[in-house]
mmCIF file with all atom_site columns, C-alpha atoms and ligand atoms in Angstrom:
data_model
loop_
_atom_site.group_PDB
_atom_site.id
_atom_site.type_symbol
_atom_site.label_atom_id
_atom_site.label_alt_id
_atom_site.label_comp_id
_atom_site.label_asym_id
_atom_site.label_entity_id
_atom_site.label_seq_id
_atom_site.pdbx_PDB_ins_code
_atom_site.Cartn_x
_atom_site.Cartn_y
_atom_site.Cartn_z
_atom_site.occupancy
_atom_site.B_iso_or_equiv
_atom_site.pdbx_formal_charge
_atom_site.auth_seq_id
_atom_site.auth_comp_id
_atom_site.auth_asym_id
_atom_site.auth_atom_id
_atom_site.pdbx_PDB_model_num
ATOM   1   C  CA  . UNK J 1 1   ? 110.428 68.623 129.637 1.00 92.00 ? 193 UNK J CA  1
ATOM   2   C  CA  . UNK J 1 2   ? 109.927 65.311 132.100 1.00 96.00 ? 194 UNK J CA  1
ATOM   3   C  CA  . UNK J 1 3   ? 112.432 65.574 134.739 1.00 96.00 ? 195 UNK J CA  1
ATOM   4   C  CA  . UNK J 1 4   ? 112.909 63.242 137.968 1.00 96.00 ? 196 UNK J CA  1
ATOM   5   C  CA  . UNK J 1 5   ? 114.299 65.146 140.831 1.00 96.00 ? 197 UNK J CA  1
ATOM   6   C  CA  . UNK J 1 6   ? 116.550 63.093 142.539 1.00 95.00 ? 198 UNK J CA  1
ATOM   7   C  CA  . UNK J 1 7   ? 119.077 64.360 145.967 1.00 94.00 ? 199 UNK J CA  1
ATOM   8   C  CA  . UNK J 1 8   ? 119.316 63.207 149.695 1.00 92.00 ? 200 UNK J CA  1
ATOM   9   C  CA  . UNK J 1 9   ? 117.112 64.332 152.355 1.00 87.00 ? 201 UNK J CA  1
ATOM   10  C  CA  . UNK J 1 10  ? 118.339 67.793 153.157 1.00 84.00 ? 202 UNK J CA  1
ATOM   11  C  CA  . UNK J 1 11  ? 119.030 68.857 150.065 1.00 88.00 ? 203 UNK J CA  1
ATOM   12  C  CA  . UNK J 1 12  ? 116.521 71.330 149.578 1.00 86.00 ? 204 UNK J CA  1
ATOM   13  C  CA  . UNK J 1 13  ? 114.709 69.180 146.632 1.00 88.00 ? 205 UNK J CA  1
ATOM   14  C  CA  . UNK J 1 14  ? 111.190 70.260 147.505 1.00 87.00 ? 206 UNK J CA  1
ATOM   15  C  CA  . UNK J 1 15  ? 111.942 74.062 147.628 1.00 88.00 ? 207 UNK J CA  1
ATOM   16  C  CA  . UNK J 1 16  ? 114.505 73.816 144.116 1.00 92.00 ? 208 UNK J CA  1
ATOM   17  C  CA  . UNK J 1 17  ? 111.576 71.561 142.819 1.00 93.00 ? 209 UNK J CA  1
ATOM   18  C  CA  . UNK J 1 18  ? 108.803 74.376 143.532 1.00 91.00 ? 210 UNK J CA  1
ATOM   19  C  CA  . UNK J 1 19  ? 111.569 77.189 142.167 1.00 93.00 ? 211 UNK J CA  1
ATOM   20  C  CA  . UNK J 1 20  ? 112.232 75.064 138.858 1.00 94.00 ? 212 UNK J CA  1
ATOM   21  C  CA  . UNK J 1 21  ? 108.759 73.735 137.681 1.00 94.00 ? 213 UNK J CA  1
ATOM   22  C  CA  . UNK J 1 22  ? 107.772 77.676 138.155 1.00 94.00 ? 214 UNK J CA  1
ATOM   23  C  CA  . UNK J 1 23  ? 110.853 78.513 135.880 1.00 94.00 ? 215 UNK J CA  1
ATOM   24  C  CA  . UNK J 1 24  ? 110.094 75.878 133.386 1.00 94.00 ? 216 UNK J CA  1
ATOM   25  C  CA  . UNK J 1 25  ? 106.278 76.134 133.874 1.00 95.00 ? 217 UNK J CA  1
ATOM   26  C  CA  . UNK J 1 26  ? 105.525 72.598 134.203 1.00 96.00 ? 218 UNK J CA  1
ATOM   27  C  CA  . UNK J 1 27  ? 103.798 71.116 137.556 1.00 95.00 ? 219 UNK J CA  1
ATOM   28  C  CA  . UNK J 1 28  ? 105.801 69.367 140.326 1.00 94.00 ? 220 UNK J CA  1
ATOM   29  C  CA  . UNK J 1 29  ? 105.017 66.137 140.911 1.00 94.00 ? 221 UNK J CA  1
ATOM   30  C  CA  . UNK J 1 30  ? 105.630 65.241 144.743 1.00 91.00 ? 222 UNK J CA  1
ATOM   31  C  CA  . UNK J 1 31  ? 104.331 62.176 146.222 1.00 89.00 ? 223 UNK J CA  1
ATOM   32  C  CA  . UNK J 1 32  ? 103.534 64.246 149.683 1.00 88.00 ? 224 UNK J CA  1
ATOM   33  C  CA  . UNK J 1 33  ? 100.911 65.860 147.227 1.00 91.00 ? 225 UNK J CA  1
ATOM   34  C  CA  . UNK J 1 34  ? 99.955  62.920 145.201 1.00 93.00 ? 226 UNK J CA  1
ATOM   35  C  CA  . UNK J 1 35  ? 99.121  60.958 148.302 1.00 93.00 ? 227 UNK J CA  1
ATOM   36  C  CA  . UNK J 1 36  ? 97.651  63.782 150.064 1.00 94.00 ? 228 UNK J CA  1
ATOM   37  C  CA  . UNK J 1 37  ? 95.120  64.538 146.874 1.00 95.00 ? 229 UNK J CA  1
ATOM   38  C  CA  . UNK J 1 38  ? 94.047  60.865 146.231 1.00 96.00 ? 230 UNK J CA  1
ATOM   39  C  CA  . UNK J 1 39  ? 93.303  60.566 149.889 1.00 96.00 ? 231 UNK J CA  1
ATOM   40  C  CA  . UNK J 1 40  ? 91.206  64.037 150.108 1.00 96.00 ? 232 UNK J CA  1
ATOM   41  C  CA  . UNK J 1 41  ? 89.303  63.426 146.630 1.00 96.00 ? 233 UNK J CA  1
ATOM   42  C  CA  . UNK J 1 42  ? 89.109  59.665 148.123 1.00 96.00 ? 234 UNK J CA  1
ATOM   43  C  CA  . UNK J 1 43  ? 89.770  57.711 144.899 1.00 96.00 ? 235 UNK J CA  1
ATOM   44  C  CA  . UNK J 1 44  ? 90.387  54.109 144.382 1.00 97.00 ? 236 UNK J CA  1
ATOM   45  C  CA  . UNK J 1 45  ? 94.020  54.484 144.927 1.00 96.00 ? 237 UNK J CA  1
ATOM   46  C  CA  . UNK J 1 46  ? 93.844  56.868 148.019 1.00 96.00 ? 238 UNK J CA  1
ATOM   47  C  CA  . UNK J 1 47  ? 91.570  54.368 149.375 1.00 96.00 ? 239 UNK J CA  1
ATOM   48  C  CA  . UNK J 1 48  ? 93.892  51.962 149.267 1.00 96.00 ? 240 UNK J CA  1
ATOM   49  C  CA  . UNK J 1 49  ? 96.778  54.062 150.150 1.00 95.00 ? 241 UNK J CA  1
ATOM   50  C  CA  . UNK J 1 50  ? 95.241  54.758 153.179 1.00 94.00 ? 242 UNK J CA  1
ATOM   51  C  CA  . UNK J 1 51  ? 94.285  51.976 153.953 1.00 95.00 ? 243 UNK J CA  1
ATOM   52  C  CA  . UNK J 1 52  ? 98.037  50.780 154.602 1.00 95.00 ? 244 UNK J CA  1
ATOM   53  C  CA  . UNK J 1 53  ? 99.413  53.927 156.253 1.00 92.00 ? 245 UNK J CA  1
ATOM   54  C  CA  . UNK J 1 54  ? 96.579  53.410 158.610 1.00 94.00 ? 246 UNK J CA  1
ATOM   55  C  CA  . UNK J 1 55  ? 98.072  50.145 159.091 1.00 94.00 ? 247 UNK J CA  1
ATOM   56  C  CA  . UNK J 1 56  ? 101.462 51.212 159.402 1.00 91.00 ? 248 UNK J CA  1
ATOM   57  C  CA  . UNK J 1 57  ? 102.137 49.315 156.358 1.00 91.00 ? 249 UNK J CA  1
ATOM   58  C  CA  . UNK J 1 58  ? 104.582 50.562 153.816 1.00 88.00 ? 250 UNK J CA  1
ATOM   59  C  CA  . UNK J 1 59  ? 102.098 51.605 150.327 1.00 90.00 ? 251 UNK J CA  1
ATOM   60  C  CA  . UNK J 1 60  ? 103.359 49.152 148.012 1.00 92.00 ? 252 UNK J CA  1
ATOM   61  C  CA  . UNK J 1 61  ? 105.514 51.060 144.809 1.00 90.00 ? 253 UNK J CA  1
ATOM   62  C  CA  . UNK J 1 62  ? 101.789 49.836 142.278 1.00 91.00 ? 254 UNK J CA  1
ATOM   63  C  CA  . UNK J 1 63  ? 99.799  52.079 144.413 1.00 94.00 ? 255 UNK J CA  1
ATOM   64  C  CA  . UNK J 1 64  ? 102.544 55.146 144.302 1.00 93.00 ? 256 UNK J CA  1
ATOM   65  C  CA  . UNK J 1 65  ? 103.270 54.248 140.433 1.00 91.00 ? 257 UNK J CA  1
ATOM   66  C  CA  . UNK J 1 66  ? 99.525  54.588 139.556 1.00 93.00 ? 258 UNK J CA  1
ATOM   67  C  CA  . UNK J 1 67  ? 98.870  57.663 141.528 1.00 95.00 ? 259 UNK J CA  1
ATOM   68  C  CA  . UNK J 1 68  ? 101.663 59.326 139.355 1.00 93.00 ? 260 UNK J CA  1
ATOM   69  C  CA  . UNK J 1 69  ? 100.343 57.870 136.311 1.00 92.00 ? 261 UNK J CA  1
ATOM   70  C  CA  . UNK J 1 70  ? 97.327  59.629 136.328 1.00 92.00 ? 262 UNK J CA  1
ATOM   71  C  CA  . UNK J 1 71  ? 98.746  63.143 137.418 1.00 93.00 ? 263 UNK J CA  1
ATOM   72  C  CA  . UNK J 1 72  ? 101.213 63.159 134.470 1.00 92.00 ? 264 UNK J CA  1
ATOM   73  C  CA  . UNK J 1 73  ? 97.729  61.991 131.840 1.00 90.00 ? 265 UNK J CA  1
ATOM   74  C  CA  . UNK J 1 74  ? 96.216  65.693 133.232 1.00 92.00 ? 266 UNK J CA  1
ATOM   75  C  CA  . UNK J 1 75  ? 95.915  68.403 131.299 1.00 93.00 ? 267 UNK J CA  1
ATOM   76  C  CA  . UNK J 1 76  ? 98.876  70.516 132.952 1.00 93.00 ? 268 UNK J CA  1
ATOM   77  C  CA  . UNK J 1 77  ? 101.289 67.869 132.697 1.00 93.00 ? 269 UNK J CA  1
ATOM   78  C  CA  . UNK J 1 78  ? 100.874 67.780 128.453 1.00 90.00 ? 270 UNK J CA  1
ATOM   79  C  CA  . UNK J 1 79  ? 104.806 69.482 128.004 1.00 91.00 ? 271 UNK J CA  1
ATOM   80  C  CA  . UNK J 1 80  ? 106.114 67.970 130.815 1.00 94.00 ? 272 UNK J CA  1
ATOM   81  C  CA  . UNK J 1 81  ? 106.217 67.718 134.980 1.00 96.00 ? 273 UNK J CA  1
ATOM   82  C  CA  . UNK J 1 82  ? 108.708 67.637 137.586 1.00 96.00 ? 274 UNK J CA  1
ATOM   83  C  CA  . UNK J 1 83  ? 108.980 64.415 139.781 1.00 95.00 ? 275 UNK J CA  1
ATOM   84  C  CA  . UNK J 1 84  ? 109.945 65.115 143.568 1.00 93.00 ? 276 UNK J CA  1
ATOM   85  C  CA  . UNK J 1 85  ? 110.648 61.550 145.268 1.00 88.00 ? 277 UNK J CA  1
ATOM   86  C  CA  . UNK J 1 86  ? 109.216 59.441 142.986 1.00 90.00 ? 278 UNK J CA  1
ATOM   87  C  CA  . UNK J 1 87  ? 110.936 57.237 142.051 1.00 93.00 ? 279 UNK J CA  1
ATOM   88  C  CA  . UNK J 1 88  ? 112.636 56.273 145.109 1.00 89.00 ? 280 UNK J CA  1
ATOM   89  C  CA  . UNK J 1 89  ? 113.864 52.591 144.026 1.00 92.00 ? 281 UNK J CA  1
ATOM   90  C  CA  . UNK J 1 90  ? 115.170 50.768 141.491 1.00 94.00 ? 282 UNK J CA  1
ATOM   91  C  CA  . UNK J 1 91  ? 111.646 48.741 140.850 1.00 92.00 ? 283 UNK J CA  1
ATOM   92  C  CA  . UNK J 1 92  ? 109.783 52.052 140.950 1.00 93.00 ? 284 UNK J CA  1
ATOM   93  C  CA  . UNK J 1 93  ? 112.325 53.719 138.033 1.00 95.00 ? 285 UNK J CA  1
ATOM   94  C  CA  . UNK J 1 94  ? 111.702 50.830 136.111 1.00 95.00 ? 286 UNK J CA  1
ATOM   95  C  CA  . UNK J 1 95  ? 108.022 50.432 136.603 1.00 93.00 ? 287 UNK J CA  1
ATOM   96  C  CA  . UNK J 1 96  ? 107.908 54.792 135.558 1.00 94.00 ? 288 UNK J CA  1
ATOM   97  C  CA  . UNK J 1 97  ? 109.523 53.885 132.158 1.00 94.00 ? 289 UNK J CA  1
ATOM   98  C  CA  . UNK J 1 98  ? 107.419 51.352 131.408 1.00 93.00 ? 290 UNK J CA  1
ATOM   99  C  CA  . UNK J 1 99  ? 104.257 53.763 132.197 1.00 90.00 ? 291 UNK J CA  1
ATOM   100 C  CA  . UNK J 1 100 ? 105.729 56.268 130.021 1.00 92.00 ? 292 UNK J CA  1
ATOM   101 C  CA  . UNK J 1 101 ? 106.815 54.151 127.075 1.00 93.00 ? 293 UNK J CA  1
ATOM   102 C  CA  . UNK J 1 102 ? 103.440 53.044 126.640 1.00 90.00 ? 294 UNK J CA  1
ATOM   103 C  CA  . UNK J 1 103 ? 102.103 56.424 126.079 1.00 85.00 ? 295 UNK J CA  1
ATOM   104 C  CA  . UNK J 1 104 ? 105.046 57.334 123.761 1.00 89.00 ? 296 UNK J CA  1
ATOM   105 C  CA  . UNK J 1 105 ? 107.129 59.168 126.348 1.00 90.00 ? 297 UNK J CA  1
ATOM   106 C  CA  . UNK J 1 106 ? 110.449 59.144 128.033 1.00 92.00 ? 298 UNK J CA  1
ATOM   107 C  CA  . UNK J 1 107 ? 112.229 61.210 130.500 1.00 96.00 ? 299 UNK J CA  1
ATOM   108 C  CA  . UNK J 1 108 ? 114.516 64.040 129.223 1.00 96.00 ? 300 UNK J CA  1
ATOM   109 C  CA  . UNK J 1 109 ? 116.340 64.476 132.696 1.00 97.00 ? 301 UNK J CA  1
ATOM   110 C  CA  . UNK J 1 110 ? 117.558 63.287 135.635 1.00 97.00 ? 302 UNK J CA  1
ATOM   111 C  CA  . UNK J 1 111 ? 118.797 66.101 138.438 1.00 97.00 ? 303 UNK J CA  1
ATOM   112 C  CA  . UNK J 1 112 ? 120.751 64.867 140.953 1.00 96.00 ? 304 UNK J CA  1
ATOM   113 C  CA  . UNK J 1 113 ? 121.311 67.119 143.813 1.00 96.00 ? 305 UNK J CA  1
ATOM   114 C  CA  . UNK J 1 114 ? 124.527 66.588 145.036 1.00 95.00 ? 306 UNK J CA  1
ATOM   115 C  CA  . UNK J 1 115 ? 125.643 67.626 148.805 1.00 93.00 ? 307 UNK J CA  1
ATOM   116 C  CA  . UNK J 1 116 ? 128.276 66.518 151.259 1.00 92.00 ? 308 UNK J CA  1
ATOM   117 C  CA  . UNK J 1 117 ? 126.939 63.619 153.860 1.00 91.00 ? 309 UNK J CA  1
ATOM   118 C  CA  . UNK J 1 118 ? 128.115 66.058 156.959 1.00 91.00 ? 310 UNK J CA  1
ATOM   119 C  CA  . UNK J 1 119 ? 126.868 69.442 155.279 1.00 91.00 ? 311 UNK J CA  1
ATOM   120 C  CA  . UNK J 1 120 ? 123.528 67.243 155.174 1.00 91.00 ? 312 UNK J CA  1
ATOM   121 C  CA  . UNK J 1 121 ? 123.664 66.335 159.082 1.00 93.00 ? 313 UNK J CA  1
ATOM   122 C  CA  . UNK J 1 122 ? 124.387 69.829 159.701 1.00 92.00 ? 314 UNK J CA  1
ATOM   123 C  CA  . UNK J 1 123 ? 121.374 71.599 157.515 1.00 89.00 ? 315 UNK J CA  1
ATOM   124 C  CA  . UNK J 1 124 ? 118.966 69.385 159.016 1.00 91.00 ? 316 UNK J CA  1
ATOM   125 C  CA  . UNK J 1 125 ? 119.960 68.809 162.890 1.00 93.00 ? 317 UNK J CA  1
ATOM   126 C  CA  . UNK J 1 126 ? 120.349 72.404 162.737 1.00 94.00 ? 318 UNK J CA  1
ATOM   127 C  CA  . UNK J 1 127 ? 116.938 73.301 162.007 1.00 93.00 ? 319 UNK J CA  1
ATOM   128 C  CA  . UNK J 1 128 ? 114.498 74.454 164.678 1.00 95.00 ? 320 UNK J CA  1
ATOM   129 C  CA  . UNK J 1 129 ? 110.907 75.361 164.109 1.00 95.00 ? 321 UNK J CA  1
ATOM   130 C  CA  . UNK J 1 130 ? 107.830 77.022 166.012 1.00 96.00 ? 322 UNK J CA  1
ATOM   131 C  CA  . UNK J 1 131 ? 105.808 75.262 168.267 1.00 96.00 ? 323 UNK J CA  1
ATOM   132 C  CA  . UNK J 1 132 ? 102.626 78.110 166.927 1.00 96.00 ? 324 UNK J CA  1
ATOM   133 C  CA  . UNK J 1 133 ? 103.777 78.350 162.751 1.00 92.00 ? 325 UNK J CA  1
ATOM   134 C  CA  . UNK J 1 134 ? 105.685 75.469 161.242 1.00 87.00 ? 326 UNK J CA  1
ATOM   135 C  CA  . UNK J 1 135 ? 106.264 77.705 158.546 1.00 88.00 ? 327 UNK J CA  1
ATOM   136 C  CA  . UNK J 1 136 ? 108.341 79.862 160.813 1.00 93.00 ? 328 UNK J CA  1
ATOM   137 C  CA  . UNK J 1 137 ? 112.047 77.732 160.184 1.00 92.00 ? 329 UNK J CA  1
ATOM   138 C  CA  . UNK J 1 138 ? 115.374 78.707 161.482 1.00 94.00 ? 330 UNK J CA  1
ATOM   139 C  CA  . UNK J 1 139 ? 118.715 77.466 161.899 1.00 94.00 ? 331 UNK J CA  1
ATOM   140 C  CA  . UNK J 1 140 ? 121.055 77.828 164.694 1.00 94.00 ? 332 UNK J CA  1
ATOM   141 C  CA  . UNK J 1 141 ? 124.059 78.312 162.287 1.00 90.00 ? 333 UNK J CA  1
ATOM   142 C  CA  . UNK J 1 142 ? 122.749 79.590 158.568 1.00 87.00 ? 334 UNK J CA  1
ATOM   143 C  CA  . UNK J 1 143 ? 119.525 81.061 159.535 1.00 90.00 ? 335 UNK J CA  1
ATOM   144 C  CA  . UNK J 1 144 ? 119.324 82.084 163.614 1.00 94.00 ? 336 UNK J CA  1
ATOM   145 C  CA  . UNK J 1 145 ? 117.033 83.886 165.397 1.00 96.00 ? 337 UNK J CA  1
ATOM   146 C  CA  . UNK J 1 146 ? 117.652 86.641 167.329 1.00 97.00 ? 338 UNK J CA  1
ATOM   147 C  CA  . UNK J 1 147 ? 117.119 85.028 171.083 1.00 96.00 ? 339 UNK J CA  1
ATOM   148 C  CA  . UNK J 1 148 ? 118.160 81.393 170.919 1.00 95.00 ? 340 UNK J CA  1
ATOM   149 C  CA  . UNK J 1 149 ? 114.854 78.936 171.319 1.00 96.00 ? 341 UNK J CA  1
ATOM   150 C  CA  . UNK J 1 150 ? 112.524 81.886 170.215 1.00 97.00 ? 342 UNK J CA  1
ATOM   151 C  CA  . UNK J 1 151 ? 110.635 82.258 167.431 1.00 97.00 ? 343 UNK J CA  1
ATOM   152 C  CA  . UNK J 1 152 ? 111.475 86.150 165.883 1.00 96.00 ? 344 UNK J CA  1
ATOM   153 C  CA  . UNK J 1 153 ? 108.011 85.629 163.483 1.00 96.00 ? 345 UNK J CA  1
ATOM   154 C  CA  . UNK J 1 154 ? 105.581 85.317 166.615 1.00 97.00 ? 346 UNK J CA  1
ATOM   155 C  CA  . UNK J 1 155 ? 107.323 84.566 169.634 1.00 97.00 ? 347 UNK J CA  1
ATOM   156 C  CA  . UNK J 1 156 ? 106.398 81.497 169.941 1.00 96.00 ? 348 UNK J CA  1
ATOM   157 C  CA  . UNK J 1 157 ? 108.775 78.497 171.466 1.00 97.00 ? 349 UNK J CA  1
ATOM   158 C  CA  . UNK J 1 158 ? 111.491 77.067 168.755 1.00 97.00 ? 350 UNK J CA  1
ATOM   159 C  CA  . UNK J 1 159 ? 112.126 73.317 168.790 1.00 97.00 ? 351 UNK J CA  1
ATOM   160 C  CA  . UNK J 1 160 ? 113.808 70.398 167.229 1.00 96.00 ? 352 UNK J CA  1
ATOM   161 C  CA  . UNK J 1 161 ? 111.776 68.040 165.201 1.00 91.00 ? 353 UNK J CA  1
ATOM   162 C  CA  . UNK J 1 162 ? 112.245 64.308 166.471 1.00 88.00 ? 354 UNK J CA  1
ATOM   163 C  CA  . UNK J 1 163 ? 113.108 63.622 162.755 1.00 85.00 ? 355 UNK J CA  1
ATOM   164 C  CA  . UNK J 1 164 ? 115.222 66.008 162.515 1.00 90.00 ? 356 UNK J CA  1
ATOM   165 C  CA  . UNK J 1 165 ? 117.919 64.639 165.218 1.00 92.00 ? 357 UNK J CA  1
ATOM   166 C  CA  . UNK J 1 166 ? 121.055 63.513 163.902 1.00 93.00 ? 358 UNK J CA  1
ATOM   167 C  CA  . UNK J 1 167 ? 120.662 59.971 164.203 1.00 92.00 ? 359 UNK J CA  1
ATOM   168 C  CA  . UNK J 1 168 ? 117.279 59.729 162.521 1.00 92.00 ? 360 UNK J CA  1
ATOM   169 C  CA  . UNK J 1 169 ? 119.042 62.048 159.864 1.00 91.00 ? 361 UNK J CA  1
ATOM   170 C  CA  . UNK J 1 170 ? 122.055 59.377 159.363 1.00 93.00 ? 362 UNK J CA  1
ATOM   171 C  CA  . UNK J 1 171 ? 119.646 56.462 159.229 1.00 92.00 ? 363 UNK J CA  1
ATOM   172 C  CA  . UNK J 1 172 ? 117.424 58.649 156.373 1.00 90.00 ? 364 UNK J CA  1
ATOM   173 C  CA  . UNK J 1 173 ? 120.935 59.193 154.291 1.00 92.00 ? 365 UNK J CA  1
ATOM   174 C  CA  . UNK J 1 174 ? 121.538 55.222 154.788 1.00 93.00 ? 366 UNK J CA  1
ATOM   175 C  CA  . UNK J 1 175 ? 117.929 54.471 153.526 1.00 91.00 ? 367 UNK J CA  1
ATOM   176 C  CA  . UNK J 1 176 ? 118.712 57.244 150.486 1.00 92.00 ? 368 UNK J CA  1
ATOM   177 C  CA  . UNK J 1 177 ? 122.183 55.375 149.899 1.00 92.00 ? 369 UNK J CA  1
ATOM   178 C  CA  . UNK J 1 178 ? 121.010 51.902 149.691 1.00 94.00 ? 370 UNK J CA  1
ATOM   179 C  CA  . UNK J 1 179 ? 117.649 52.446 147.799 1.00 90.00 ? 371 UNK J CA  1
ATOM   180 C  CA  . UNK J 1 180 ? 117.468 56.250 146.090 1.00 91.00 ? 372 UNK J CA  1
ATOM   181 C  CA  . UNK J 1 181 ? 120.959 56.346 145.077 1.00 92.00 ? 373 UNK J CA  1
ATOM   182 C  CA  . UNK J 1 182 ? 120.766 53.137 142.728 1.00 95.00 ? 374 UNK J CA  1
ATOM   183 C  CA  . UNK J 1 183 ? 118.634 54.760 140.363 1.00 96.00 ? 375 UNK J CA  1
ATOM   184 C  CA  . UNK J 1 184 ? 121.049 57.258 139.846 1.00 96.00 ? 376 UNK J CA  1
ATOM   185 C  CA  . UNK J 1 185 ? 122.945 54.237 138.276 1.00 96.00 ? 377 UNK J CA  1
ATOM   186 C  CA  . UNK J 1 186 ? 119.729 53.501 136.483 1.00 97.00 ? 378 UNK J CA  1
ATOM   187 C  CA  . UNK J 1 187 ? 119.495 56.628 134.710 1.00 97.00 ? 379 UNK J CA  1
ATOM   188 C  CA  . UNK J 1 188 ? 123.477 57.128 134.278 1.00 96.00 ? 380 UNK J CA  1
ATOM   189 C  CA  . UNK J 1 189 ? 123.388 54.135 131.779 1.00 96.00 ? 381 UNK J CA  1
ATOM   190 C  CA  . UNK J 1 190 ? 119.808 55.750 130.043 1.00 95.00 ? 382 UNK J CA  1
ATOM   191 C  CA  . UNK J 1 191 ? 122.546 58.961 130.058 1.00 96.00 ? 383 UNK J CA  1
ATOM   192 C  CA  . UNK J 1 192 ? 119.808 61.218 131.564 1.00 97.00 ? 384 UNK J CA  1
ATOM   193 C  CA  . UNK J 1 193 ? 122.141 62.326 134.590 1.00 97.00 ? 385 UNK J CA  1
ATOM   194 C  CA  . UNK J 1 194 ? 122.493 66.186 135.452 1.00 96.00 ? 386 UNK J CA  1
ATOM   195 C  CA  . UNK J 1 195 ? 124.307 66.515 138.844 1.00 96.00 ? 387 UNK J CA  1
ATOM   196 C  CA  . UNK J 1 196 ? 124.622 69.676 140.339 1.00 96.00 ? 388 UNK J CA  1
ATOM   197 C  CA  . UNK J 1 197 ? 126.156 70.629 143.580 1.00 95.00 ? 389 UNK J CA  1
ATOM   198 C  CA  . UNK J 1 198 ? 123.214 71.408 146.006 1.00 93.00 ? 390 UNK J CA  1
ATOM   199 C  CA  . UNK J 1 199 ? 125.164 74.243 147.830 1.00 91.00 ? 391 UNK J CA  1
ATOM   200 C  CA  . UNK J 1 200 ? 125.264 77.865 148.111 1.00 87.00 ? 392 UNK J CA  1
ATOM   201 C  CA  . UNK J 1 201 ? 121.861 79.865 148.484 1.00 85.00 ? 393 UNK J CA  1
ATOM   202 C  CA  . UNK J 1 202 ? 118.407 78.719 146.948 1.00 87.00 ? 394 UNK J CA  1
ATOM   203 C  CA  . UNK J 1 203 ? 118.920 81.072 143.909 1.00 90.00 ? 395 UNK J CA  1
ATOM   204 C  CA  . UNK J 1 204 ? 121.893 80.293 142.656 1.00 93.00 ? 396 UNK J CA  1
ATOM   205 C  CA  . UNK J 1 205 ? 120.972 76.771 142.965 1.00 93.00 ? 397 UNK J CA  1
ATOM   206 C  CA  . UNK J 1 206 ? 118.086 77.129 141.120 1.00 94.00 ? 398 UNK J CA  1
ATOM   207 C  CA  . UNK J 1 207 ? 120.249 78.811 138.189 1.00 95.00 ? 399 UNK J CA  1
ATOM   208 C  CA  . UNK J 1 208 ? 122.496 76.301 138.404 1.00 95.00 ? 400 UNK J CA  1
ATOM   209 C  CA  . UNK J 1 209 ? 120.172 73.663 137.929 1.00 95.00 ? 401 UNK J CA  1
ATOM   210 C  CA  . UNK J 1 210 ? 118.318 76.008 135.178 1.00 95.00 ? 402 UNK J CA  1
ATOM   211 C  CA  . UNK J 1 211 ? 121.703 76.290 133.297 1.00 95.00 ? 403 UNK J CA  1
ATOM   212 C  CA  . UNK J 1 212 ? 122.358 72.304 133.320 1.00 94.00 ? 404 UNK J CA  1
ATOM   213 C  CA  . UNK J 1 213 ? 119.150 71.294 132.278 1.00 92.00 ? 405 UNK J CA  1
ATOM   214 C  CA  . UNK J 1 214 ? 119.899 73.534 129.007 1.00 88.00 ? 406 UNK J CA  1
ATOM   215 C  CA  . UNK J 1 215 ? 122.795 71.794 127.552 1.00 80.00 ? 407 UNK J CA  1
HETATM 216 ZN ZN1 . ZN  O 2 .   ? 106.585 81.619 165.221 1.00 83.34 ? 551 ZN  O ZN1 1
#
């Protein structure tokens, strides 16, 4: 099965990704990843990758399109893989079917993750995370820790990411709006659109998403 994951920041994409490839025992694809193992195993295209971020240039979408290229030709990807923000435009959806159609494949699915614009503000402006473990996560409303601003894991001293402030969260969901959400358009007219709603806990979400990708 080839699935794009598609949803807004917030939405809990990467951890439903991780939950659903495991389910459907096909490898996610995130770009985080892709970038991060073309620049470690320094290949042609994480050369060049890096060689804009260290620029502070944006990697332009042929770099991104043939990193993903050659994860889905490996040997794990042969019955499918599980994009995670890619693509993230219009250009980039297009230039992914025209990768696949020359090697006789197409997408089967399309999973949009669907949540409310405030619920989104609230999930991430809400989060705070420890200064010693950034895997220790909690949230002042869904998930909070037993003394406010300390970490219950370690101790340690919680804080607010500077991306995770409400207005860089509201300028995110405008970037999502004008160039992510379009290829949801993209795919409605290929009809390869699943949309689920996003909310609720991680495990029903997952089985949600488990149950639409069946019919
Ligand atoms: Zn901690």
């Amino acid at each position: 099965m080839r699935i794009v994951l598609v949803g807004p920041p917030g939405a809990g994409k990467g951890t439903q990704a991780a939950f659903l490839a495991k389910n459907l025992d096909i490898p996610h694809i995130s770009t985080g990843d892709l970038f991060r193992a073309n620049i470690s195993q320094g290949t042609a295209l994480g050369v060049e990758a890096k060689g804009y971020m260290d620029r502070g240039e944006l990697v332009p979408d042929e770099v991104t399109i043939g990193m993903a290229q050659d994860r889905m030709k490996q040997d794990d990807a042969a019955n499918g893989f599980l994009l995670d923000g890619f693509p993230r435009n219009v250009a980039q959806a297009e230039a992914l079917d025209a990768v696949l159609k020359k090697d006789d494949m197409q997408l089967d699915a399309v999973l949009d993750l669907e949540v409310p614009e405030d619920e989104v503000v609230k999930r991430i402006a809400g989060r705070r995370i420890c200064r010693n473990d950034s895997a220790h996560v909690f949230h002042v409303e869904y998930n909070a820790p037993k003394t406010e601003g300390v970490c219950d894991v370690c101790g340690g001293e919680l804080y607010q990411r500077a991306d995770d402030s409400e207005e860089t969260v509201r300028t995110r969901l405008e970037v999502y709006h004008t160039q992510t959400e379009p290829i949801i358009d993209y795919y409605r007219a290929q009809n390869l659109v699943v949309t689920i709603s996003a909310l609720g806990k991680v495990d029903e979400v997952t089985a949600r998403a488990m149950d639409a990708l069946k019919k």
